[in-house]
mmCIF file of C-alpha atoms in Angstrom:
data_model
loop_
_atom_site.group_PDB
_atom_site.id
_atom_site.type_symbol
_atom_site.label_atom_id
_atom_site.label_comp_id
_atom_site.label_asym_id
_atom_site.label_seq_id
_atom_site.Cartn_x
_atom_site.Cartn_y
_atom_site.Cartn_z
ATOM 1 C CA UNK H 1 -29.131 0.053 19.477
ATOM 2 C CA UNK H 2 -29.080 0.131 15.653
ATOM 3 C CA UNK H 3 -27.497 -2.786 13.830
ATOM 4 C CA UNK H 4 -26.642 -1.513 10.369
ATOM 5 C CA UNK H 5 -24.114 -3.041 7.974
ATOM 6 C CA UNK H 6 -20.677 -1.525 8.416
ATOM 7 C CA UNK H 7 -18.003 -2.201 5.823
ATOM 8 C CA UNK H 8 -14.449 -1.490 6.787
ATOM 9 C CA UNK H 9 -11.022 -1.548 5.302
ATOM 10 C CA UNK H 10 -7.846 -1.921 7.297
ATOM 11 C CA UNK H 11 -4.161 -1.781 6.563
ATOM 12 C CA UNK H 12 -3.046 -5.379 7.097
ATOM 13 C CA UNK H 13 0.457 -4.252 8.058
ATOM 14 C CA UNK H 14 -0.554 -1.776 10.761
ATOM 15 C CA UNK H 15 -4.116 -2.773 11.675
ATOM 16 C CA UNK H 16 -5.230 0.830 11.195
ATOM 17 C CA UNK H 17 -8.771 1.369 9.941
ATOM 18 C CA UNK H 18 -8.324 3.256 6.673
ATOM 19 C CA UNK H 19 -11.917 3.362 5.418
ATOM 20 C CA UNK H 20 -15.457 2.627 6.506
ATOM 21 C CA UNK H 21 -18.892 2.734 4.921
ATOM 22 C CA UNK H 22 -22.158 2.545 6.810
ATOM 23 C CA UNK H 23 -25.122 1.353 4.732
ATOM 24 C CA UNK H 24 -28.752 0.405 5.068
ATOM 25 C CA UNK H 25 -29.771 -3.218 5.411
ATOM 26 C CA UNK H 26 -30.547 -3.629 1.696
ATOM 27 C CA UNK H 27 -26.980 -3.030 0.495
ATOM 28 C CA UNK H 28 -25.062 -6.049 -0.781
ATOM 29 C CA UNK H 29 -21.371 -6.605 -0.133
ATOM 30 C CA UNK H 30 -20.083 -6.112 -3.663
ATOM 31 C CA UNK H 31 -21.882 -2.808 -4.166
ATOM 32 C CA UNK H 32 -19.894 -1.266 -1.305
ATOM 33 C CA UNK H 33 -16.448 -1.834 -2.809
ATOM 34 C CA UNK H 34 -16.441 1.418 -4.787
ATOM 35 C CA UNK H 35 -17.583 3.642 -1.880
ATOM 36 C CA UNK H 36 -15.138 1.907 0.460
ATOM 37 C CA UNK H 37 -12.178 2.323 -1.898
ATOM 38 C CA UNK H 38 -13.153 5.968 -2.511
ATOM 39 C CA UNK H 39 -12.505 6.657 1.173
ATOM 40 C CA UNK H 40 -8.951 5.284 1.177
ATOM 41 C CA UNK H 41 -6.245 7.943 1.193
ATOM 42 C CA UNK H 42 -3.222 6.807 -0.767
ATOM 43 C CA UNK H 43 -2.785 3.672 -2.780
ATOM 44 C CA UNK H 44 -4.139 0.179 -2.234
ATOM 45 C CA UNK H 45 -1.770 -2.720 -2.867
ATOM 46 C CA UNK H 46 -4.315 -5.493 -2.340
ATOM 47 C CA UNK H 47 -8.047 -5.809 -1.850
ATOM 48 C CA UNK H 48 -8.653 -9.048 0.052
ATOM 49 C CA UNK H 49 -12.199 -10.244 0.761
ATOM 50 C CA UNK H 50 -14.214 -13.433 1.055
ATOM 51 C CA UNK H 51 -16.065 -15.279 -1.698
ATOM 52 C CA UNK H 52 -19.115 -12.983 -1.504
ATOM 53 C CA UNK H 53 -17.022 -10.471 -3.469
ATOM 54 C CA UNK H 54 -16.403 -12.834 -6.414
ATOM 55 C CA UNK H 55 -18.024 -10.510 -8.950
ATOM 56 C CA UNK H 56 -16.837 -8.729 -12.071
ATOM 57 C CA UNK H 57 -17.903 -5.326 -10.729
ATOM 58 C CA UNK H 58 -15.661 -5.784 -7.665
ATOM 59 C CA UNK H 59 -12.602 -6.321 -9.859
ATOM 60 C CA UNK H 60 -13.658 -3.369 -12.032
ATOM 61 C CA UNK H 61 -14.171 -1.054 -9.030
ATOM 62 C CA UNK H 62 -10.741 -1.904 -7.631
ATOM 63 C CA UNK H 63 -9.042 -1.416 -11.012
ATOM 64 C CA UNK H 64 -10.832 1.890 -11.652
ATOM 65 C CA UNK H 65 -9.820 3.395 -8.303
ATOM 66 C CA UNK H 66 -6.420 1.850 -7.607
ATOM 67 C CA UNK H 67 -4.563 0.887 -10.760
ATOM 68 C CA UNK H 68 -2.349 -2.091 -10.083
ATOM 69 C CA UNK H 69 -4.184 -3.196 -6.939
ATOM 70 C CA UNK H 70 -4.339 -6.948 -6.591
ATOM 71 C CA UNK H 71 -7.820 -8.308 -5.950
ATOM 72 C CA UNK H 72 -7.641 -11.460 -3.851
ATOM 73 C CA UNK H 73 -11.082 -13.034 -3.691
ATOM 74 C CA UNK H 74 -11.616 -16.789 -3.773
ATOM 75 C CA UNK H 75 -13.578 -17.765 -6.861
ATOM 76 C CA UNK H 76 -16.731 -19.782 -6.280
ATOM 77 C CA UNK H 77 -16.431 -23.538 -6.628
ATOM 78 C CA UNK H 78 -18.521 -23.344 -9.816
ATOM 79 C CA UNK H 79 -16.400 -20.550 -11.357
ATOM 80 C CA UNK H 80 -15.186 -20.897 -14.928
ATOM 81 C CA UNK H 81 -12.458 -18.930 -16.724
ATOM 82 C CA UNK H 82 -13.455 -15.935 -18.818
ATOM 83 C CA UNK H 83 -13.727 -16.158 -22.589
ATOM 84 C CA UNK H 84 -10.406 -14.294 -22.916
ATOM 85 C CA UNK H 85 -8.564 -16.443 -20.353
ATOM 86 C CA UNK H 86 -6.071 -17.795 -22.889
ATOM 87 C CA UNK H 87 -5.260 -14.538 -24.660
ATOM 88 C CA UNK H 88 -5.650 -11.963 -21.890
ATOM 89 C CA UNK H 89 -6.236 -13.602 -18.504
ATOM 90 C CA UNK H 90 -7.818 -11.510 -15.768
ATOM 91 C CA UNK H 91 -6.781 -11.624 -12.108
ATOM 92 C CA UNK H 92 -9.701 -13.954 -11.514
ATOM 93 C CA UNK H 93 -8.528 -16.238 -14.334
ATOM 94 C CA UNK H 94 -5.083 -16.336 -12.702
ATOM 95 C CA UNK H 95 -6.719 -17.327 -9.404
ATOM 96 C CA UNK H 96 -8.627 -20.122 -11.140
ATOM 97 C CA UNK H 97 -5.465 -21.383 -12.844
ATOM 98 C CA UNK H 98 -3.543 -21.341 -9.552
ATOM 99 C CA UNK H 99 -6.344 -23.240 -7.787
ATOM 100 C CA UNK H 100 -6.335 -25.840 -10.582
ATOM 101 C CA UNK H 101 -2.556 -26.250 -10.254
ATOM 102 C CA UNK H 102 -2.074 -26.022 -6.474
ATOM 103 C CA UNK H 103 -5.490 -26.552 -4.904
ATOM 104 C CA UNK H 104 -7.336 -24.023 -2.728
ATOM 105 C CA UNK H 105 -4.877 -24.115 0.155
ATOM 106 C CA UNK H 106 -1.950 -23.634 -2.225
ATOM 107 C CA UNK H 107 -3.778 -20.713 -3.824
ATOM 108 C CA UNK H 108 -4.361 -19.142 -0.407
ATOM 109 C CA UNK H 109 -0.645 -19.237 0.366
ATOM 110 C CA UNK H 110 0.421 -18.072 -3.105
ATOM 111 C CA UNK H 111 -2.118 -15.249 -3.408
ATOM 112 C CA UNK H 112 -1.740 -13.798 0.077
ATOM 113 C CA UNK H 113 -5.338 -14.606 0.953
ATOM 114 C CA UNK H 114 -4.188 -15.675 4.410
ATOM 115 C CA UNK H 115 -3.638 -11.962 5.229
ATOM 116 C CA UNK H 116 -7.413 -11.806 5.452
ATOM 117 C CA UNK H 117 -7.185 -13.429 8.894
ATOM 118 C CA UNK H 118 -5.322 -10.366 10.215
ATOM 119 C CA UNK H 119 -7.913 -8.060 8.712
ATOM 120 C CA UNK H 120 -10.720 -10.118 10.257
ATOM 121 C CA UNK H 121 -8.964 -9.800 13.621
ATOM 122 C CA UNK H 122 -8.891 -6.015 13.162
ATOM 123 C CA UNK H 123 -12.628 -5.947 12.481
ATOM 124 C CA UNK H 124 -13.209 -8.270 15.436
ATOM 125 C CA UNK H 125 -11.390 -5.729 17.597
ATOM 126 C CA UNK H 126 -14.122 -3.225 16.683
ATOM 127 C CA UNK H 127 -16.861 -5.538 17.950
ATOM 128 C CA UNK H 128 -15.014 -6.499 21.121
ATOM 129 C CA UNK H 129 -14.227 -2.911 22.121
ATOM 130 C CA UNK H 130 -17.281 -1.047 20.806
ATOM 131 C CA UNK H 131 -20.000 -3.677 20.385
ATOM 132 C CA UNK H 132 -22.235 -4.749 17.518
ATOM 133 C CA UNK H 133 -24.499 -1.736 17.269
ATOM 134 C CA UNK H 134 -24.501 2.027 17.059
ATOM 135 C CA UNK H 135 -26.109 4.179 19.685
ATOM 136 C CA UNK H 136 -26.985 7.157 17.498
ATOM 137 C CA UNK H 137 -30.352 7.312 15.754
ATOM 138 C CA UNK H 138 -29.856 9.560 12.699
ATOM 139 C CA UNK H 139 -27.741 8.799 9.637
ATOM 140 C CA UNK H 140 -25.480 11.810 10.138
ATOM 141 C CA UNK H 141 -24.872 11.021 13.800
ATOM 142 C CA UNK H 142 -24.223 7.366 13.002
ATOM 143 C CA UNK H 143 -21.616 8.368 10.423
ATOM 144 C CA UNK H 144 -19.999 10.621 13.019
ATOM 145 C CA UNK H 145 -20.055 7.818 15.592
ATOM 146 C CA UNK H 146 -18.347 5.444 13.134
ATOM 147 C CA UNK H 147 -15.650 8.040 12.376
ATOM 148 C CA UNK H 148 -15.020 8.640 16.086
ATOM 149 C CA UNK H 149 -14.816 4.921 16.835
ATOM 150 C CA UNK H 150 -12.359 4.353 13.965
ATOM 151 C CA UNK H 151 -10.216 7.219 15.222
ATOM 152 C CA UNK H 152 -10.243 5.899 18.807
ATOM 153 C CA UNK H 153 -9.320 2.361 17.727
ATOM 154 C CA UNK H 154 -6.502 3.689 15.540
ATOM 155 C CA UNK H 155 -5.169 5.749 18.464
ATOM 156 C CA UNK H 156 -5.273 2.667 20.672
ATOM 157 C CA UNK H 157 -3.121 0.838 18.110
ATOM 158 C CA UNK H 158 -0.550 3.624 18.246
ATOM 159 C CA UNK H 159 0.047 2.636 21.872
ATOM 160 C CA UNK H 160 1.178 -0.790 20.763
ATOM 161 C CA UNK H 161 0.273 -3.856 18.778
ATOM 162 C CA UNK H 162 1.270 -7.410 19.585
ATOM 163 C CA UNK H 163 3.967 -9.015 17.488
ATOM 164 C CA UNK H 164 3.222 -12.579 16.507
ATOM 165 C CA UNK H 165 5.994 -15.114 16.056
ATOM 166 C CA UNK H 166 5.325 -18.543 14.640
ATOM 167 C CA UNK H 167 6.744 -21.353 16.737
ATOM 168 C CA UNK H 168 7.296 -24.410 14.578
#
């Protein structure tokens, strides 16, 4: 079974897989943002990822492909505001300011970063139902296998999705 990096994007509201990119082992996380966003039909309201995506090119790729999309990536602990933070703050500068004012947990609530947990659950569903690896051996067949799996998982969601209610 082949274990190649698979990057996926899901709709946090529906759990549907809206994009996927299969890469070789040498690809880094941030370099896959553009190809992943290129595969999304329609608009993207928010791009939410973990701290590995705290890079200028990630923000640029999101802005170039989906104007107005909010990028919600936690800045590294050593992050500093950009040179233009006072005059023209970037999204990342706004994240840094919010963290300074409210702390990391306050930033997570304010920015919507907590939605990432739902997305992680959607990706976990892939591994639980399909497994960690691909069975196909060639690149073209692997891409086809990924597309089929995404379609099957999306069809399964059409049958029903649990509704979560917080009990205080």
